[in-house]
Amino acid sequence: ASLPKFTGIGAGFPDYPWYFGTDGAYTAHPLVASGQWDTAIQHLRTIRDVSRSINRGTGKVVHEVVTDGSVYFGANDDPGNTNETAQFATAVHLLWRWSGSNAFRDEMYGFVKDGLHYVTSTLDADRDLWPEGSGMVERGGMGQEKLDVTAYTWQALLALRDMAASKGDDTTEAWARARAAEMRQRFDAAWWMPDFGLYADSLCNAPVANPDPTWVNFCREAGEKLQQRHWINATPMETTLAPVRHANTALNTLEGSDHTGSCGLFHTGAGGGPTGAGERKCWTLPNSVMALAEANYGRLGDNQALRYMHTISGDLNLEMPGALPEISPSPEYDPFVDFRDRAMFMQAWSSYGVQWPVINNFLGIRPDVPNGKLYVVADVPDSWPSLSASQLRVGGGTMSASASRAGKKYTTTATAPAGWTLTLGHTVPAGATVASVTLDGRPVPWTVRDTTRGRE
């Protein structure tokens, strides 16, 4: 019998040239921005096929698929990696919206629906809306419910809602819509920690059974909000789950010197982690998450989104020219040590924090190809006079867009194939008054929408 052959995008080199669930979901965003969504689709098919083979009907996404065929973590009997199932759903939704392929939506729909029902039932044993299981931080002493798992589950439910609506699956649409709404309604009270100016990075359902004697900050009792100062503090803003007021407070906190250094966002801020030692290493992924979080709330200053983007792009020639590494030079990480002790010098998901904010936030290009709609609502950083992208792959063709700002005059231009319903606009500061709008030089009526980015 012939063995199955899988393809996709490798996570990192030299140690991880194979397939990961989460890596593929993050990397799908820059792949879309660079027109390489066929690779992302192939990767998602691989992850689905392996997950179905191992986990059967649950829809749970596996963590790591090695080139010899072995799979590490993410089986039904593994406690962790709950975030991967949610992020898979979001990646499918992203590719469907950009490609317009209803066939791809249909191919993935049953798996995504199964996975989110599994995450919100079996993996939410106490039925409090916050799924249990590991997320992106692989550190000790954390509570059973992780902040990033919650944020990504909420985001995934919105993705399933959209896909269910497009298929006429009214039951699933209503369920996903209601659960996401309830999560958002209850999130702030359940997770916000005003004394820290941050959301808890985990909630404790039970005390840690056998704490390490060196630990000073870990789950001691059920119902506890735990703050270990891990980078996942940025995920409610990455997904726009956080309301604006607390989002700005949390982002201000994370920009502070306890959490951010010259290399960007630390994995674990000063005094954080179970031992209180912190972890002053800057991974390109947390910097990516922080960059998108800032941009989602209109914080595009040189010390805000651009700061974290530049820490990533500045590494482009660090080790292998043209490749972004896994970890930037940091107070606690030197890339130029023994090769066996080094992180990846090429890491796929690192481009998430550079390409995606430019296309999704700065130019504000958000296609809805299945519905024949194209949104180009820009938000130009104050320190940039303008920006543009051309030959951007959308649906069956390409488009271009540019945006600029001169004083209080904002200009957005888009060129796209005929047949689209085009929403064209620009983001101005929250509460700003719009004096006039012209289209091709002629005055036109306009609409105003207040979002997390400001006033669109």
CSV table of C-alpha atoms in Angstrom, one decimal:
chain,number,residue,atom,x,y,z
A,1,ALA,CA,0.0,0.0,0.0
A,2,SER,CA,1.3,3.5,-0.8
A,3,LEU,CA,1.8,5.8,2.1
A,4,PRO,CA,-0.1,9.2,2.2
A,5,LYS,CA,2.0,12.2,1.2
A,6,PHE,CA,1.3,15.5,2.9
A,7,THR,CA,2.5,19.0,2.1
A,8,GLY,CA,2.4,22.3,3.9
A,9,ILE,CA,4.8,24.9,5.4
A,10,GLY,CA,7.5,23.9,7.8
A,11,ALA,CA,7.6,25.8,11.1
A,12,GLY,CA,11.3,26.5,11.5
A,13,PHE,CA,14.8,25.6,10.5
A,14,PRO,CA,17.0,23.8,11.4
A,15,ASP,CA,15.1,22.0,14.2
A,16,TYR,CA,11.5,22.1,13.1
A,17,PRO,CA,11.1,21.6,9.3
A,18,TRP,CA,7.8,19.9,9.8
A,19,TYR,CA,4.1,20.8,10.4
A,20,PHE,CA,2.5,22.5,13.4
A,21,GLY,CA,-1.2,23.3,13.9
A,22,THR,CA,-0.6,26.7,15.5
A,23,ASP,CA,2.3,27.8,13.4
A,24,GLY,CA,0.2,27.2,10.3
A,25,ALA,CA,-2.6,29.3,11.6
A,26,TYR,CA,-0.4,32.3,12.4
A,27,THR,CA,1.5,31.9,9.1
A,28,ALA,CA,-1.7,31.8,7.1
A,29,HIS,CA,-2.0,35.5,7.5
A,30,PRO,CA,1.3,36.6,6.0
A,31,LEU,CA,0.9,33.9,3.3
A,32,VAL,CA,-2.4,35.5,2.4
A,33,ALA,CA,-0.8,39.0,2.3
A,34,SER,CA,1.9,37.7,0.0
A,35,GLY,CA,-0.5,35.8,-2.3
A,36,GLN,CA,0.7,32.4,-1.3
A,37,TRP,CA,-2.6,31.1,0.0
A,38,ASP,CA,-2.4,27.8,-1.9
A,39,THR,CA,0.4,26.8,0.4
A,40,ALA,CA,-1.7,27.7,3.4
A,41,ILE,CA,-4.6,25.7,2.1
A,42,GLN,CA,-2.4,22.7,1.5
A,43,HIS,CA,-1.1,23.0,5.1
A,44,LEU,CA,-4.6,23.2,6.6
A,45,ARG,CA,-5.6,20.1,4.6
A,46,THR,CA,-2.6,18.2,6.0
A,47,ILE,CA,-3.4,19.2,9.6
A,48,ARG,CA,-7.1,18.3,9.1
A,49,ASP,CA,-6.3,14.9,7.6
A,50,VAL,CA,-3.8,13.9,10.3
A,51,SER,CA,-6.1,15.2,13.0
A,52,ARG,CA,-9.1,13.3,11.6
A,53,SER,CA,-6.9,10.1,11.4
A,54,ILE,CA,-5.9,10.4,15.0
A,55,ASN,CA,-8.8,12.1,16.7
A,56,ARG,CA,-11.7,10.8,14.6
A,57,GLY,CA,-14.9,12.8,15.1
A,58,THR,CA,-13.8,15.3,17.7
A,59,GLY,CA,-12.3,17.9,15.4
A,60,LYS,CA,-9.4,18.5,17.8
A,61,VAL,CA,-6.3,19.8,15.9
A,62,VAL,CA,-3.0,18.0,16.4
A,63,HIS,CA,0.1,20.0,17.5
A,64,GLU,CA,3.1,18.6,15.7
A,65,VAL,CA,3.4,16.3,12.7
A,66,VAL,CA,7.0,15.1,12.1
A,67,THR,CA,8.5,14.1,8.8
A,68,ASP,CA,8.6,10.4,9.9
A,69,GLY,CA,4.9,10.4,10.4
A,70,SER,CA,4.9,10.6,14.2
A,71,VAL,CA,2.6,13.1,15.9
A,72,TYR,CA,3.4,14.9,19.2
A,73,PHE,CA,0.6,16.2,21.4
A,74,GLY,CA,-2.9,17.2,20.3
A,75,ALA,CA,-4.4,13.8,20.5
A,76,ASN,CA,-7.8,13.5,22.3
A,77,ASP,CA,-6.1,12.2,25.4
A,78,ASP,CA,-3.6,15.1,25.6
A,79,PRO,CA,-4.7,17.9,27.9
A,80,GLY,CA,-3.3,20.7,26.0
A,81,ASN,CA,-3.1,22.7,22.8
A,82,THR,CA,-6.8,23.9,23.0
A,83,ASN,CA,-5.8,27.1,21.1
A,84,GLU,CA,-4.9,25.2,18.0
A,85,THR,CA,-8.4,24.0,17.3
A,86,ALA,CA,-9.7,27.5,17.6
A,87,GLN,CA,-7.0,29.1,15.5
A,88,PHE,CA,-7.5,26.5,12.7
A,89,ALA,CA,-11.1,27.7,12.4
A,90,THR,CA,-9.9,31.4,12.1
A,91,ALA,CA,-7.3,30.4,9.4
A,92,VAL,CA,-10.0,28.6,7.3
A,93,HIS,CA,-12.3,31.7,7.6
A,94,LEU,CA,-9.4,34.0,6.5
A,95,LEU,CA,-8.6,31.9,3.4
A,96,TRP,CA,-12.2,31.6,2.5
A,97,ARG,CA,-12.7,35.4,2.7
A,98,TRP,CA,-9.6,36.1,0.6
A,99,SER,CA,-9.9,33.3,-2.0
A,100,GLY,CA,-13.7,33.2,-2.3
A,101,SER,CA,-13.5,29.4,-2.5
A,102,ASN,CA,-16.8,28.1,-1.2
A,103,ALA,CA,-15.5,24.6,-2.1
A,104,PHE,CA,-12.7,25.1,0.4
A,105,ARG,CA,-15.2,26.3,3.0
A,106,ASP,CA,-17.4,23.3,2.5
A,107,GLU,CA,-14.4,20.9,2.6
A,108,MET,CA,-13.3,22.3,6.0
A,109,TYR,CA,-16.7,23.1,7.5
A,110,GLY,CA,-17.6,19.8,9.2
A,111,PHE,CA,-14.1,19.6,10.8
A,112,VAL,CA,-14.2,23.2,12.1
A,113,LYS,CA,-17.7,22.8,13.5
A,114,ASP,CA,-16.8,19.5,15.2
A,115,GLY,CA,-13.7,21.1,16.7
A,116,LEU,CA,-15.4,24.2,18.1
A,117,HIS,CA,-18.2,22.1,19.6
A,118,TYR,CA,-15.5,19.9,21.2
A,119,VAL,CA,-13.6,22.9,22.6
A,120,THR,CA,-16.8,24.5,24.1
A,121,SER,CA,-18.1,21.3,25.6
A,122,THR,CA,-15.6,18.5,26.4
A,123,LEU,CA,-12.8,21.0,26.9
A,124,ASP,CA,-14.9,23.3,29.1
A,125,ALA,CA,-15.7,20.8,31.8
A,126,ASP,CA,-16.9,23.4,34.3
A,127,ARG,CA,-19.2,25.0,31.7
A,128,ASP,CA,-18.0,28.6,32.6
A,129,LEU,CA,-17.4,29.6,28.9
A,130,TRP,CA,-13.6,29.5,29.3
A,131,PRO,CA,-12.1,26.3,27.8
A,132,GLU,CA,-9.4,24.4,29.7
A,133,GLY,CA,-6.1,23.2,28.3
A,134,SER,CA,-2.7,24.5,27.3
A,135,GLY,CA,-2.2,27.5,25.1
A,136,MET,CA,0.9,29.1,23.7
A,137,VAL,CA,2.8,29.5,27.0
A,138,GLU,CA,4.5,26.3,27.9
A,139,ARG,CA,5.4,27.3,31.5
A,140,GLY,CA,4.5,25.9,34.9
A,141,GLY,CA,2.0,26.9,37.6
A,142,MET,CA,-0.6,28.4,35.4
A,143,GLY,CA,-4.3,28.0,35.8
A,144,GLN,CA,-6.3,25.5,33.8
A,145,GLU,CA,-8.0,28.2,31.7
A,146,LYS,CA,-5.6,30.3,29.6
A,147,LEU,CA,-6.1,33.8,28.3
A,148,ASP,CA,-5.0,33.1,24.7
A,149,VAL,CA,-7.3,30.0,24.5
A,150,THR,CA,-10.2,32.2,25.5
A,151,ALA,CA,-9.4,35.0,23.1
A,152,TYR,CA,-8.8,32.6,20.2
A,153,THR,CA,-12.0,30.6,20.9
A,154,TRP,CA,-14.1,33.8,20.8
A,155,GLN,CA,-12.5,34.7,17.5
A,156,ALA,CA,-13.1,31.2,16.1
A,157,LEU,CA,-16.8,31.3,17.0
A,158,LEU,CA,-17.2,34.5,15.0
A,159,ALA,CA,-15.5,32.7,12.0
A,160,LEU,CA,-17.8,29.7,12.3
A,161,ARG,CA,-20.8,32.1,12.6
A,162,ASP,CA,-19.9,33.7,9.2
A,163,MET,CA,-19.3,30.4,7.5
A,164,ALA,CA,-22.5,28.9,8.9
A,165,ALA,CA,-24.5,31.9,7.7
A,166,SER,CA,-23.1,31.6,4.2
A,167,LYS,CA,-24.1,27.9,4.1
A,168,GLY,CA,-27.6,28.5,5.5
A,169,ASP,CA,-26.8,26.4,8.6
A,170,ASP,CA,-29.1,28.5,10.8
A,171,THR,CA,-28.7,26.3,13.9
A,172,THR,CA,-24.9,26.6,13.9
A,173,GLU,CA,-25.0,30.3,13.1
A,174,ALA,CA,-27.3,31.0,16.0
A,175,TRP,CA,-25.3,28.8,18.4
A,176,ALA,CA,-21.9,30.4,17.5
A,177,ARG,CA,-23.3,33.9,17.5
A,178,ALA,CA,-24.9,33.5,21.0
A,179,ARG,CA,-21.9,31.8,22.6
A,180,ALA,CA,-19.5,34.5,21.2
A,181,ALA,CA,-21.8,37.2,22.4
A,182,GLU,CA,-22.0,35.7,25.9
A,183,MET,CA,-18.2,35.3,26.1
A,184,ARG,CA,-17.7,39.0,25.1
A,185,GLN,CA,-20.3,40.1,27.7
A,186,ARG,CA,-18.7,38.2,30.5
A,187,PHE,CA,-15.0,38.4,29.5
A,188,ASP,CA,-14.1,41.7,31.1
A,189,ALA,CA,-15.4,41.0,34.6
A,190,ALA,CA,-14.0,37.5,34.6
A,191,TRP,CA,-10.5,38.3,33.5
A,192,TRP,CA,-9.6,42.0,34.2
A,193,MET,CA,-7.1,42.7,37.0
A,194,PRO,CA,-7.2,46.5,37.7
A,195,ASP,CA,-4.2,46.3,40.1
A,196,PHE,CA,-2.0,45.1,37.2
A,197,GLY,CA,-3.6,47.0,34.4
A,198,LEU,CA,-3.8,43.7,32.6
A,199,TYR,CA,-6.1,40.8,32.0
A,200,ALA,CA,-5.2,37.6,34.0
A,201,ASP,CA,-3.1,35.3,31.9
A,202,SER,CA,-4.9,32.3,33.4
A,203,LEU,CA,-7.8,31.4,35.7
A,204,CYS,CA,-7.5,28.7,38.3
A,205,ASN,CA,-10.1,25.9,38.6
A,206,ALA,CA,-8.0,24.1,41.2
A,207,PRO,CA,-4.7,24.5,43.0
A,208,VAL,CA,-1.6,23.1,41.4
A,209,ALA,CA,-1.1,19.6,42.7
A,210,ASN,CA,2.7,19.4,43.1
A,211,PRO,CA,4.2,22.9,43.0
A,212,ASP,CA,7.9,23.2,42.4
A,213,PRO,CA,9.6,24.4,45.7
A,214,THR,CA,11.1,27.4,43.8
A,215,TRP,CA,7.7,28.7,42.7
A,216,VAL,CA,6.3,31.8,44.4
A,217,ASN,CA,3.4,32.6,42.0
A,218,PHE,CA,1.1,29.8,41.0
A,219,CYS,CA,-2.5,28.5,41.3
A,220,ARG,CA,-3.2,28.1,45.0
A,221,GLU,CA,-7.0,28.0,45.1
A,222,ALA,CA,-10.0,27.6,42.8
A,223,GLY,CA,-11.5,30.8,41.4
A,224,GLU,CA,-8.1,32.7,41.5
A,225,LYS,CA,-7.1,35.1,38.8
A,226,LEU,CA,-3.4,34.5,38.1
A,227,GLN,CA,-1.0,37.1,36.7
A,228,GLN,CA,2.3,35.7,35.6
A,229,ARG,CA,3.1,38.5,33.2
A,230,HIS,CA,3.3,36.3,30.1
A,231,TRP,CA,3.2,37.7,26.6
A,232,ILE,CA,-0.3,36.3,26.0
A,233,ASN,CA,-1.5,39.3,27.8
A,234,ALA,CA,-1.7,40.9,24.3
A,235,THR,CA,-4.1,38.4,22.8
A,236,PRO,CA,-7.4,40.0,23.8
A,237,MET,CA,-6.2,43.0,21.8
A,238,GLU,CA,-4.9,40.9,19.0
A,239,THR,CA,-8.4,39.5,18.5
A,240,THR,CA,-10.3,42.7,19.5
A,241,LEU,CA,-12.0,40.9,22.3
A,242,ALA,CA,-11.0,43.7,24.8
A,243,PRO,CA,-13.1,46.8,25.1
A,244,VAL,CA,-11.3,50.0,24.1
A,245,ARG,CA,-10.7,51.4,27.6
A,246,HIS,CA,-9.1,48.3,29.1
A,247,ALA,CA,-7.3,47.6,25.8
A,248,ASN,CA,-5.5,50.9,26.0
A,249,THR,CA,-4.7,50.4,29.6
A,250,ALA,CA,-3.3,46.9,29.0
A,251,LEU,CA,-1.3,48.1,26.0
A,252,ASN,CA,0.2,51.0,28.0
A,253,THR,CA,1.2,48.5,30.6
A,254,LEU,CA,2.8,46.1,28.1
A,255,GLU,CA,4.7,49.0,26.5
A,256,GLY,CA,6.3,49.7,29.9
A,257,SER,CA,9.9,48.8,30.7
A,258,ASP,CA,8.8,45.8,32.8
A,259,HIS,CA,7.3,44.1,29.7
A,260,THR,CA,9.1,45.7,26.7
A,261,GLY,CA,12.8,46.2,26.1
A,262,SER,CA,14.9,47.1,23.0
A,263,CYS,CA,14.1,43.7,21.6
A,264,GLY,CA,10.4,44.2,21.9
A,265,LEU,CA,7.9,42.3,24.1
A,266,PHE,CA,9.5,40.0,26.7
A,267,HIS,CA,8.2,36.4,26.8
A,268,THR,CA,7.5,37.0,30.6
A,269,GLY,CA,7.7,40.5,32.2
A,270,ALA,CA,9.8,41.5,35.2
A,271,GLY,CA,8.7,39.7,38.3
A,272,GLY,CA,6.6,37.2,36.3
A,273,GLY,CA,6.5,33.5,35.8
A,274,PRO,CA,6.1,30.9,38.6
A,275,THR,CA,9.5,31.8,40.1
A,276,GLY,CA,9.2,35.6,39.7
A,277,ALA,CA,12.3,35.7,37.6
A,278,GLY,CA,10.6,36.8,34.4
A,279,GLU,CA,12.0,35.8,31.0
A,280,ARG,CA,13.7,38.5,29.1
A,281,LYS,CA,13.7,36.9,25.7
A,282,CYS,CA,11.9,38.4,22.7
A,283,TRP,CA,10.3,35.9,20.4
A,284,THR,CA,9.2,37.2,17.0
A,285,LEU,CA,5.7,35.8,17.5
A,286,PRO,CA,4.9,37.7,20.7
A,287,ASN,CA,6.2,40.9,19.0
A,288,SER,CA,3.9,40.1,16.1
A,289,VAL,CA,0.9,39.6,18.4
A,290,MET,CA,1.7,42.9,20.1
A,291,ALA,CA,2.1,44.8,16.8
A,292,LEU,CA,-1.3,43.6,15.6
A,293,ALA,CA,-2.8,44.4,19.0
A,294,GLU,CA,-1.6,47.9,18.9
A,295,ALA,CA,-2.7,48.4,15.3
A,296,ASN,CA,-6.2,47.0,16.1
A,297,TYR,CA,-6.7,49.9,18.5
A,298,GLY,CA,-5.3,52.6,16.2
A,299,ARG,CA,-2.0,52.8,18.1
A,300,LEU,CA,0.4,53.2,15.2
A,301,GLY,CA,3.1,55.4,16.8
A,302,ASP,CA,6.8,54.8,16.5
A,303,ASN,CA,6.7,53.5,20.1
A,304,GLN,CA,3.6,51.5,19.5
A,305,ALA,CA,2.8,49.1,16.6
A,306,LEU,CA,5.8,50.3,14.6
A,307,ARG,CA,8.2,49.6,17.5
A,308,TYR,CA,7.3,45.9,17.6
A,309,MET,CA,7.2,45.6,13.8
A,310,HIS,CA,10.7,47.1,13.5
A,311,THR,CA,12.1,44.7,16.1
A,312,ILE,CA,11.1,41.9,13.8
A,313,SER,CA,12.0,43.5,10.4
A,314,GLY,CA,15.3,44.6,11.9
A,315,ASP,CA,16.3,40.9,12.2
A,316,LEU,CA,15.9,40.2,8.4
A,317,ASN,CA,19.7,40.1,7.9
A,318,LEU,CA,20.6,38.9,11.4
A,319,GLU,CA,21.5,35.2,10.7
A,320,MET,CA,20.4,34.1,7.2
A,321,PRO,CA,19.8,37.1,4.9
A,322,GLY,CA,16.1,37.2,4.0
A,323,ALA,CA,15.0,34.9,6.8
A,324,LEU,CA,13.3,36.1,10.0
A,325,PRO,CA,14.5,34.2,13.2
A,326,GLU,CA,12.5,32.7,16.0
A,327,ILE,CA,14.0,34.8,18.8
A,328,SER,CA,15.6,38.2,18.5
A,329,PRO,CA,18.8,39.1,20.3
A,330,SER,CA,17.6,39.7,23.9
A,331,PRO,CA,19.0,40.3,27.4
A,332,GLU,CA,18.6,36.6,28.0
A,333,TYR,CA,19.2,35.2,24.5
A,334,ASP,CA,22.3,35.4,22.3
A,335,PRO,CA,21.8,33.9,18.8
A,336,PHE,CA,25.5,33.5,18.3
A,337,VAL,CA,26.2,30.6,20.7
A,338,ASP,CA,26.7,26.9,20.1
A,339,PHE,CA,24.5,25.9,17.2
A,340,ARG,CA,22.8,23.2,19.4
A,341,ASP,CA,21.6,25.9,21.9
A,342,ARG,CA,20.2,28.3,19.3
A,343,ALA,CA,16.6,28.8,18.3
A,344,MET,CA,15.5,28.7,14.7
A,345,PHE,CA,17.3,31.1,12.4
A,346,MET,CA,14.3,30.8,10.0
A,347,GLN,CA,10.8,30.8,11.5
A,348,ALA,CA,7.7,31.0,9.3
A,349,TRP,CA,5.3,32.7,11.6
A,350,SER,CA,7.7,35.6,12.2
A,351,SER,CA,6.3,37.5,9.2
A,352,TYR,CA,2.9,37.7,10.9
A,353,GLY,CA,3.8,40.9,12.6
A,354,VAL,CA,5.2,42.7,9.5
A,355,GLN,CA,3.1,41.8,6.4
A,356,TRP,CA,-0.2,41.4,8.1
A,357,PRO,CA,-0.5,44.8,10.0
A,358,VAL,CA,0.5,46.6,6.8
A,359,ILE,CA,-2.2,45.0,4.7
A,360,ASN,CA,-4.9,44.4,7.2
A,361,ASN,CA,-4.5,47.6,9.4
A,362,PHE,CA,-2.4,50.3,7.7
A,363,LEU,CA,-4.1,49.8,4.3
A,364,GLY,CA,-7.1,48.3,5.8
A,365,ILE,CA,-7.7,45.8,3.0
A,366,ARG,CA,-10.3,43.3,4.1
A,367,PRO,CA,-11.8,41.3,1.3
A,368,ASP,CA,-15.1,39.4,1.5
A,369,VAL,CA,-14.8,37.6,-1.9
A,370,PRO,CA,-17.6,35.1,-1.3
A,371,ASN,CA,-20.1,38.1,-1.0
A,372,GLY,CA,-18.4,40.1,-3.8
A,373,LYS,CA,-17.3,42.8,-1.4
A,374,LEU,CA,-14.0,44.6,-0.9
A,375,TYR,CA,-13.2,46.9,2.1
A,376,VAL,CA,-10.3,49.3,1.9
A,377,VAL,CA,-10.4,51.5,4.9
A,378,ALA,CA,-6.9,52.7,5.7
A,379,ASP,CA,-5.2,53.9,8.8
A,380,VAL,CA,-1.8,55.5,8.1
A,381,PRO,CA,0.8,55.9,10.8
A,382,ASP,CA,1.5,59.5,11.6
A,383,SER,CA,5.2,59.1,10.8
A,384,TRP,CA,4.5,57.7,7.4
A,385,PRO,CA,3.5,60.1,4.6
A,386,SER,CA,1.9,57.2,2.6
A,387,LEU,CA,2.0,53.6,1.7
A,388,SER,CA,0.8,51.4,-1.1
A,389,ALA,CA,0.6,47.8,-2.3
A,390,SER,CA,0.2,46.6,-5.9
A,391,GLN,CA,-0.6,43.2,-7.5
A,392,LEU,CA,-2.2,42.0,-4.3
A,393,ARG,CA,-3.9,38.7,-4.9
A,394,VAL,CA,-7.6,38.8,-4.0
A,395,GLY,CA,-10.1,36.3,-5.3
A,396,GLY,CA,-9.4,35.4,-8.9
A,397,GLY,CA,-7.5,38.6,-9.7
A,398,THR,CA,-5.3,41.3,-8.2
A,399,MET,CA,-5.8,44.7,-6.8
A,400,SER,CA,-3.8,47.7,-5.6
A,401,ALA,CA,-4.4,50.2,-2.9
A,402,SER,CA,-2.6,53.3,-1.5
A,403,ALA,CA,-3.3,55.6,1.4
A,404,SER,CA,-1.8,58.9,2.5
A,405,ARG,CA,-2.3,61.8,4.9
A,406,ALA,CA,-1.5,65.4,4.6
A,407,GLY,CA,-2.4,67.4,7.7
A,408,LYS,CA,-6.1,66.7,8.2
A,409,LYS,CA,-6.7,65.5,4.6
A,410,TYR,CA,-6.8,61.7,4.3
A,411,THR,CA,-6.7,60.0,0.9
A,412,THR,CA,-7.4,56.3,0.0
A,413,THR,CA,-7.2,54.9,-3.5
A,414,ALA,CA,-8.1,51.4,-4.7
A,415,THR,CA,-7.9,49.7,-8.1
A,416,ALA,CA,-9.7,46.4,-8.4
A,417,PRO,CA,-11.5,44.2,-11.0
A,418,ALA,CA,-15.0,45.3,-11.9
A,419,GLY,CA,-17.9,43.6,-10.2
A,420,TRP,CA,-16.9,44.3,-6.6
A,421,THR,CA,-19.0,46.3,-4.1
A,422,LEU,CA,-16.3,48.6,-2.8
A,423,THR,CA,-16.2,50.2,0.6
A,424,LEU,CA,-13.6,52.9,0.5
A,425,GLY,CA,-12.5,55.0,3.5
A,426,HIS,CA,-10.0,56.1,6.0
A,427,THR,CA,-9.6,55.9,9.8
A,428,VAL,CA,-9.4,59.2,11.7
A,429,PRO,CA,-8.9,59.7,15.4
A,430,ALA,CA,-11.7,58.6,17.7
A,431,GLY,CA,-14.3,61.4,18.0
A,432,ALA,CA,-13.0,63.4,15.1
A,433,THR,CA,-15.4,65.5,13.0
A,434,VAL,CA,-15.5,64.8,9.3
A,435,ALA,CA,-15.9,68.0,7.3
A,436,SER,CA,-16.3,66.6,3.8
A,437,VAL,CA,-15.7,63.6,1.7
A,438,THR,CA,-15.0,63.5,-2.0
A,439,LEU,CA,-14.9,60.5,-4.5
A,440,ASP,CA,-12.8,61.1,-7.6
A,441,GLY,CA,-12.9,64.8,-6.8
A,442,ARG,CA,-16.7,65.1,-6.3
A,443,PRO,CA,-18.5,65.6,-3.0
A,444,VAL,CA,-20.4,62.5,-1.9
A,445,PRO,CA,-22.4,61.4,1.2
A,446,TRP,CA,-20.6,59.2,3.6
A,447,THR,CA,-21.2,57.0,6.6
A,448,VAL,CA,-19.2,57.0,9.9
A,449,ARG,CA,-18.5,53.9,11.9
A,450,ASP,CA,-16.7,53.9,15.3
A,451,THR,CA,-14.4,50.8,15.8
A,452,THR,CA,-11.5,49.9,18.0
A,453,ARG,CA,-9.2,51.6,15.5
A,454,GLY,CA,-11.0,55.0,15.8
A,455,ARG,CA,-13.6,56.6,13.6
A,456,GLU,CA,-13.8,55.1,10.2
